[in-house]
Coordinates of C-alpha atoms and ligand atoms in Angstrom, one line a residue:
M304 CA 77.5 197.0 19.1
N305 CA 77.0 197.5 15.3
A306 CA 74.5 200.4 14.8
N307 CA 72.9 198.4 11.9
S308 CA 71.9 195.6 14.3
R309 CA 69.6 198.0 16.1
Q310 CA 67.7 198.9 13.0
P311 CA 64.3 197.2 12.8
A312 CA 63.7 195.1 9.7
P313 CA 61.7 196.9 7.0
P314 CA 58.0 196.0 6.9
V315 CA 58.4 194.5 3.4
E316 CA 61.7 193.5 1.7
V317 CA 61.6 191.6 -1.6
T318 CA 65.0 190.7 -3.0
D319 CA 65.6 189.1 -6.4
L320 CA 62.3 187.3 -6.1
T321 CA 61.7 184.7 -8.8
C322 CA 58.4 182.7 -8.9
R323 CA 57.6 180.0 -11.3
Y324 CA 54.5 178.0 -12.3
G325 CA 56.1 174.9 -13.7
A326 CA 58.6 176.0 -16.3
Y327 CA 56.9 179.4 -16.7
T328 CA 58.6 182.3 -14.9
A329 CA 55.8 184.6 -13.6
V330 CA 58.1 186.9 -11.5
D331 CA 61.7 187.4 -12.5
R332 CA 64.2 188.8 -10.0
A333 CA 61.9 191.5 -8.6
S334 CA 63.3 193.6 -5.7
F335 CA 61.7 196.4 -3.6
T336 CA 61.5 197.6 0.0
V337 CA 58.6 199.3 1.7
A338 CA 59.2 201.5 4.8
P339 CA 56.7 202.1 7.7
G340 CA 54.0 204.5 6.6
E341 CA 54.9 204.2 2.9
L342 CA 52.5 203.2 0.2
F343 CA 54.2 201.3 -2.6
A344 CA 52.2 200.6 -5.8
L345 CA 52.8 197.7 -8.1
L346 CA 51.4 198.5 -11.5
G347 CA 51.4 196.4 -14.7
T348 CA 49.5 194.8 -17.5
N349 CA 47.4 191.8 -17.0
G350 CA 49.6 188.8 -16.2
A351 CA 52.6 190.9 -15.4
G352 CA 53.2 189.1 -12.0
K353 CA 51.7 191.5 -9.5
T354 CA 49.3 189.0 -7.8
T355 CA 52.0 186.3 -7.7
T356 CA 54.4 188.8 -6.0
I357 CA 51.7 189.6 -3.4
E358 CA 50.8 185.9 -2.9
T359 CA 54.5 185.1 -2.2
A360 CA 54.9 188.0 0.2
I361 CA 51.9 186.9 2.2
G362 CA 53.2 183.3 2.4
L363 CA 50.9 181.5 0.0
R364 CA 53.8 180.5 -2.3
R365 CA 57.4 179.6 -1.9
P366 CA 59.7 181.5 -4.2
A367 CA 61.8 179.6 -6.8
S368 CA 64.7 181.8 -5.8
G369 CA 65.3 185.1 -4.0
T370 CA 63.5 186.2 -0.8
A371 CA 60.4 187.9 0.5
R372 CA 60.6 189.2 4.1
V373 CA 57.8 190.7 6.0
L374 CA 58.7 192.3 9.3
G375 CA 62.0 190.5 9.0
R376 CA 60.4 187.1 8.7
D377 CA 59.9 184.5 6.0
P378 CA 56.2 184.7 5.3
F379 CA 56.0 181.2 4.0
R380 CA 57.4 179.7 7.2
H381 CA 55.9 182.2 9.6
R382 CA 52.6 183.0 8.1
R383 CA 50.7 182.2 11.3
E384 CA 53.0 184.3 13.5
L385 CA 52.7 187.2 11.1
A386 CA 48.9 187.0 10.8
G387 CA 48.3 189.5 13.7
D388 CA 50.5 192.2 12.1
V389 CA 49.6 191.7 8.4
A390 CA 46.3 192.4 6.7
V391 CA 45.4 191.4 3.2
I392 CA 42.7 192.8 0.9
G393 CA 41.8 190.6 -2.1
Q394 CA 42.5 187.1 -0.8
E395 CA 40.5 184.7 1.3
T396 CA 40.5 186.0 4.9
G397 CA 39.3 182.8 6.4
F398 CA 36.0 184.3 7.8
A399 CA 32.9 182.2 7.8
D400 CA 30.7 182.9 4.8
D401 CA 27.6 182.6 6.9
L402 CA 28.4 185.5 9.2
T403 CA 27.0 188.8 8.3
C404 CA 29.2 191.9 7.6
A405 CA 28.3 193.4 10.9
E406 CA 29.0 190.1 12.8
T407 CA 32.3 189.7 11.0
L408 CA 33.5 193.2 12.0
R409 CA 32.3 192.7 15.6
L410 CA 34.1 189.3 15.9
W411 CA 37.2 190.9 14.4
T412 CA 37.3 193.8 16.9
D413 CA 36.5 191.4 19.7
L414 CA 39.4 189.1 18.7
H415 CA 41.7 192.1 18.8
R416 CA 40.2 193.3 22.1
L417 CA 39.1 196.6 20.5
A418 CA 35.9 198.6 20.9
P419 CA 33.3 197.8 18.2
R420 CA 33.7 199.9 15.1
L421 CA 30.5 199.3 13.2
E422 CA 30.7 202.9 11.7
L423 CA 33.5 201.5 9.5
L424 CA 30.9 199.7 7.4
E425 CA 29.5 203.1 6.5
R426 CA 33.0 204.4 5.6
V427 CA 33.5 201.5 3.1
D428 CA 30.0 201.9 1.7
L429 CA 28.7 198.7 3.2
A430 CA 26.2 200.0 5.8
H431 CA 23.4 198.8 3.6
R432 CA 24.9 195.4 3.5
A433 CA 25.5 195.1 7.3
A434 CA 23.0 192.2 7.7
V435 CA 24.1 190.4 4.5
R436 CA 26.2 187.2 4.8
V437 CA 29.8 187.5 3.7
G438 CA 29.3 184.6 1.3
A439 CA 26.7 186.7 -0.6
L440 CA 29.0 189.7 -1.1
S441 CA 30.4 190.6 -4.5
G442 CA 34.2 190.6 -5.0
G443 CA 34.3 194.4 -4.7
E444 CA 32.1 194.4 -1.5
R445 CA 34.3 191.6 -0.1
R446 CA 37.4 193.8 -0.7
R447 CA 35.8 196.7 1.1
L448 CA 34.9 194.5 4.1
D449 CA 38.6 193.5 4.2
L450 CA 39.5 197.2 4.1
A451 CA 37.2 197.9 7.1
L452 CA 38.8 195.0 9.0
A453 CA 42.3 196.4 8.2
V454 CA 41.4 199.9 9.3
A455 CA 40.0 198.6 12.6
T456 CA 43.3 197.0 13.6
A457 CA 45.8 199.3 11.8
P458 CA 48.2 196.5 11.0
S459 CA 52.0 197.0 10.5
V460 CA 51.6 195.8 6.9
L461 CA 48.7 195.8 4.5
F462 CA 48.8 194.0 1.1
A463 CA 45.9 195.3 -1.0
D464 CA 45.4 193.6 -4.4
E465 CA 43.4 195.8 -6.6
P466 CA 41.2 197.2 -3.8
T467 CA 39.4 199.7 -6.0
T468 CA 38.7 197.7 -9.1
G469 CA 35.1 198.0 -10.0
L470 CA 34.4 200.9 -7.6
D471 CA 32.6 204.1 -8.7
P472 CA 34.7 207.3 -8.4
A473 CA 33.2 208.4 -5.1
S474 CA 33.9 204.9 -3.5
R475 CA 37.4 204.9 -4.9
R476 CA 38.1 208.3 -3.2
R477 CA 36.7 207.0 0.1
T478 CA 39.0 204.0 -0.2
W479 CA 41.9 206.3 -0.9
G480 CA 41.1 208.2 2.3
L481 CA 41.1 205.0 4.4
L482 CA 44.4 203.9 2.9
R483 CA 45.9 207.3 3.7
E484 CA 44.6 207.0 7.2
L485 CA 46.4 203.7 7.5
T486 CA 49.7 205.0 6.2
A487 CA 49.4 208.0 8.5
Q488 CA 49.3 205.6 11.4
G489 CA 52.5 203.9 10.2
T490 CA 51.1 201.0 8.2
A491 CA 53.3 200.0 5.2
V492 CA 51.0 199.3 2.3
V493 CA 51.7 197.3 -0.9
L494 CA 49.0 198.1 -3.4
T495 CA 48.4 196.6 -6.8
T496 CA 46.4 198.7 -9.2
H497 CA 45.6 199.2 -12.9
Y498 CA 45.2 202.9 -12.4
L499 CA 48.1 205.4 -12.7
D500 CA 46.0 208.2 -11.1
E501 CA 45.5 206.0 -8.1
A502 CA 49.3 205.4 -7.8
A503 CA 50.0 209.1 -8.4
E504 CA 47.5 210.0 -5.7
L505 CA 48.7 207.6 -3.0
A506 CA 52.1 206.1 -3.7
G507 CA 55.6 207.2 -2.7
H508 CA 57.2 204.8 -5.1
V509 CA 55.8 202.8 -7.9
A510 CA 57.1 199.8 -9.8
I511 CA 55.7 198.9 -13.2
M512 CA 55.9 195.2 -13.8
D513 CA 56.1 193.8 -17.4
R514 CA 56.4 190.1 -18.1
G515 CA 57.5 189.3 -14.6
R516 CA 60.2 192.0 -14.3
I517 CA 60.1 195.4 -12.6
A518 CA 60.6 197.4 -15.8
R519 CA 60.3 200.9 -14.3
F520 CA 60.7 202.1 -10.7
G521 CA 60.4 205.6 -9.2
T522 CA 57.8 208.2 -8.3
V523 CA 54.9 208.5 -10.8
A524 CA 56.3 211.9 -11.8
E525 CA 59.7 210.4 -12.4
I526 CA 58.3 207.6 -14.5
T527 CA 56.0 209.7 -16.7
S528 CA 58.6 212.4 -17.2
S529 CA 60.9 209.8 -18.8
Y530 CA 58.3 209.4 -21.6
E531 CA 57.4 212.0 -24.2
A532 CA 54.2 214.0 -23.3
R533 CA 51.3 213.9 -25.7
I534 CA 49.2 216.7 -27.4
T535 CA 46.2 215.5 -29.3
M536 CA 43.6 217.5 -31.3
R537 CA 41.4 217.7 -34.4
P538 CA 42.3 221.0 -36.0
K539 CA 39.5 222.5 -38.1
P540 CA 40.3 223.3 -40.9
F541 CA 43.3 221.1 -41.0
D542 CA 46.2 221.4 -43.4
P543 CA 49.3 219.5 -42.0
I544 CA 51.6 221.5 -44.2
A545 CA 50.5 224.7 -42.4
L546 CA 51.4 223.5 -38.9
P547 CA 54.0 225.6 -37.1
A548 CA 57.5 224.3 -36.5
L549 CA 57.4 222.1 -33.3
A550 CA 60.0 220.3 -31.2
G551 CA 57.9 217.2 -31.1
R552 CA 57.0 214.5 -33.6
T553 CA 53.7 214.7 -35.3
A554 CA 51.4 211.9 -36.6
V555 CA 48.0 212.1 -38.1
D556 CA 45.4 209.3 -37.9
D557 CA 41.9 209.7 -39.1
G558 CA 42.0 213.5 -38.6
L559 CA 43.5 213.2 -35.1
L560 CA 46.8 215.0 -34.8
T561 CA 49.1 213.6 -32.2
I562 CA 52.3 215.3 -31.1
R563 CA 54.8 213.5 -28.9
T564 CA 57.1 215.9 -27.3
T565 CA 59.7 216.5 -24.6
A566 CA 58.8 220.3 -24.8
L567 CA 55.1 220.1 -23.9
Q568 CA 54.7 223.7 -22.8
A569 CA 56.6 225.3 -25.6
D570 CA 54.9 223.2 -28.3
L571 CA 51.5 223.9 -26.8
H572 CA 52.3 227.6 -26.9
R573 CA 53.2 227.5 -30.6
L574 CA 50.1 225.6 -31.5
L575 CA 47.8 227.9 -29.6
D576 CA 49.5 231.0 -31.1
W577 CA 49.2 229.4 -34.6
A578 CA 45.5 228.5 -34.1
A579 CA 44.7 232.0 -32.9
R580 CA 46.6 233.6 -35.8
E581 CA 45.1 231.3 -38.5
G582 CA 41.6 231.0 -37.1
V583 CA 41.9 227.2 -36.6
E584 CA 39.7 225.5 -34.1
L585 CA 41.6 222.9 -32.0
A586 CA 38.7 220.5 -31.3
D587 CA 39.2 217.7 -28.7
L588 CA 42.4 219.3 -27.5
K589 CA 44.2 217.3 -24.8
A590 CA 47.7 217.8 -23.5
G591 CA 49.6 216.0 -20.7
P592 CA 52.1 213.4 -19.7
A593 CA 52.1 209.9 -21.1
T594 CA 49.2 207.9 -19.7
L595 CA 49.6 204.5 -18.1
D596 CA 48.1 202.8 -21.2
E597 CA 50.7 204.6 -23.4
I598 CA 53.5 203.6 -21.1
F599 CA 52.3 199.9 -21.1
A600 CA 52.1 200.0 -24.9
E601 CA 55.6 201.2 -25.1
L602 CA 56.9 198.7 -22.6
E603 CA 55.1 195.8 -24.4
S604 CA 56.6 196.9 -27.7
E605 CA 60.1 196.6 -26.3
P606 CA 61.7 193.2 -27.0
A607 CA 61.6 190.7 -24.1
P608 CA 64.8 191.3 -22.0
A609 CA 67.4 188.6 -22.4
N610 CA 68.1 186.4 -19.4
Ligands
ATP886 N1 48.2 179.0 -10.8 C1 48.9 179.3 -11.9 N2 49.4 178.4 -12.8 C2 50.0 178.7 -13.9 N3 50.2 180.0 -14.3 C3 49.7 181.0 -13.5 C4 49.1 180.7 -12.3 N4 48.7 181.9 -11.7 C5 49.2 182.9 -12.5 N5 49.8 182.3 -13.6 C6 50.4 183.0 -14.7 O1 51.5 183.8 -14.2 C7 51.5 185.1 -14.8 C8 51.4 186.2 -13.7 O2 50.1 186.2 -13.2 P1 49.7 187.2 -12.0 O3 48.3 186.8 -11.6 O4 50.7 187.2 -11.0 O5 49.6 188.5 -12.8 P2 49.0 189.9 -12.4 O6 50.0 191.0 -12.8 O7 48.5 189.9 -11.1 O8 47.8 190.0 -13.5 P3 46.3 190.7 -13.3 O9 46.5 192.2 -13.4 O10 45.6 190.1 -14.6 O11 45.7 190.3 -12.1 C9 50.4 185.1 -15.8 O12 50.9 184.8 -17.1 C10 49.4 184.0 -15.3 O13 48.8 183.5 -16.4

């Protein structure tokens, strides 16, 4: 027997996926695989194609070409069969709008023959909304209820479309804790997010989508280290001529000095030595890897790739 034939299919396998709305290509030959217990993050600017990718992977759309496989099956053809193993945050879950949050959670655990888990409402900051109808929830509250339902059943695969958008920092951290709990139990998670810190905190691998394509793939550290780091400050007093020799490129805009460098530590050292020596105050000093906004801006400034 071929050893490969005993390998279970990956929870999520997207290969050369292309999706179109009419003549418009929203996803262009995207490929990625997610292993059990892995959290994979899809990042990208607005309209990059993240939601379309997720909607195709959960079987709401048929690809124009390429494939999406979930637990080895075609999600468009086998959506019903997959429903028990796949949870989704951020889409209509099909629950009645007139059930309360507590009733929905109880019905969900009953359907799965599980003990009631009403404490989960507290863990997603919905304890105070337990008696409120699902139809009256905000988008963010709705996503948190979806998360509570997912945690209750620990599905094989979870698709989470922007689960933390609009949450305050404490709620975001609690959501991260629950997502980590799921991956620790073996759930494969595909997460879309606008936050690089969220991807850095949670994801093994990250794909940055730009105009339908996966433009960058790797760990967050791999991706950010392929861009120049930034040092910004407002030196007081400031005489650009007096700056020490630096490895990076300097630019000044309205008194803000920006240095883009591949030698962050060495350049920072030189600047701090210079400031101490010359008695210069480095107001608003910031130093670190490129931010997601900066990476997006650089990607967007690249010409559209040829077909
Ligand atoms: N039903 C539709 N009909 C036509 N075009 C659509 C449709 N849905 C999405 N699009 C377009 O396809 C592209 C990809 O959209 P998609 O929602 O997948 O992006 P996204 O990365 O999820 O964006 P966001 O971060 O804003 O949610 C966008 O240009 C969008 O305008």
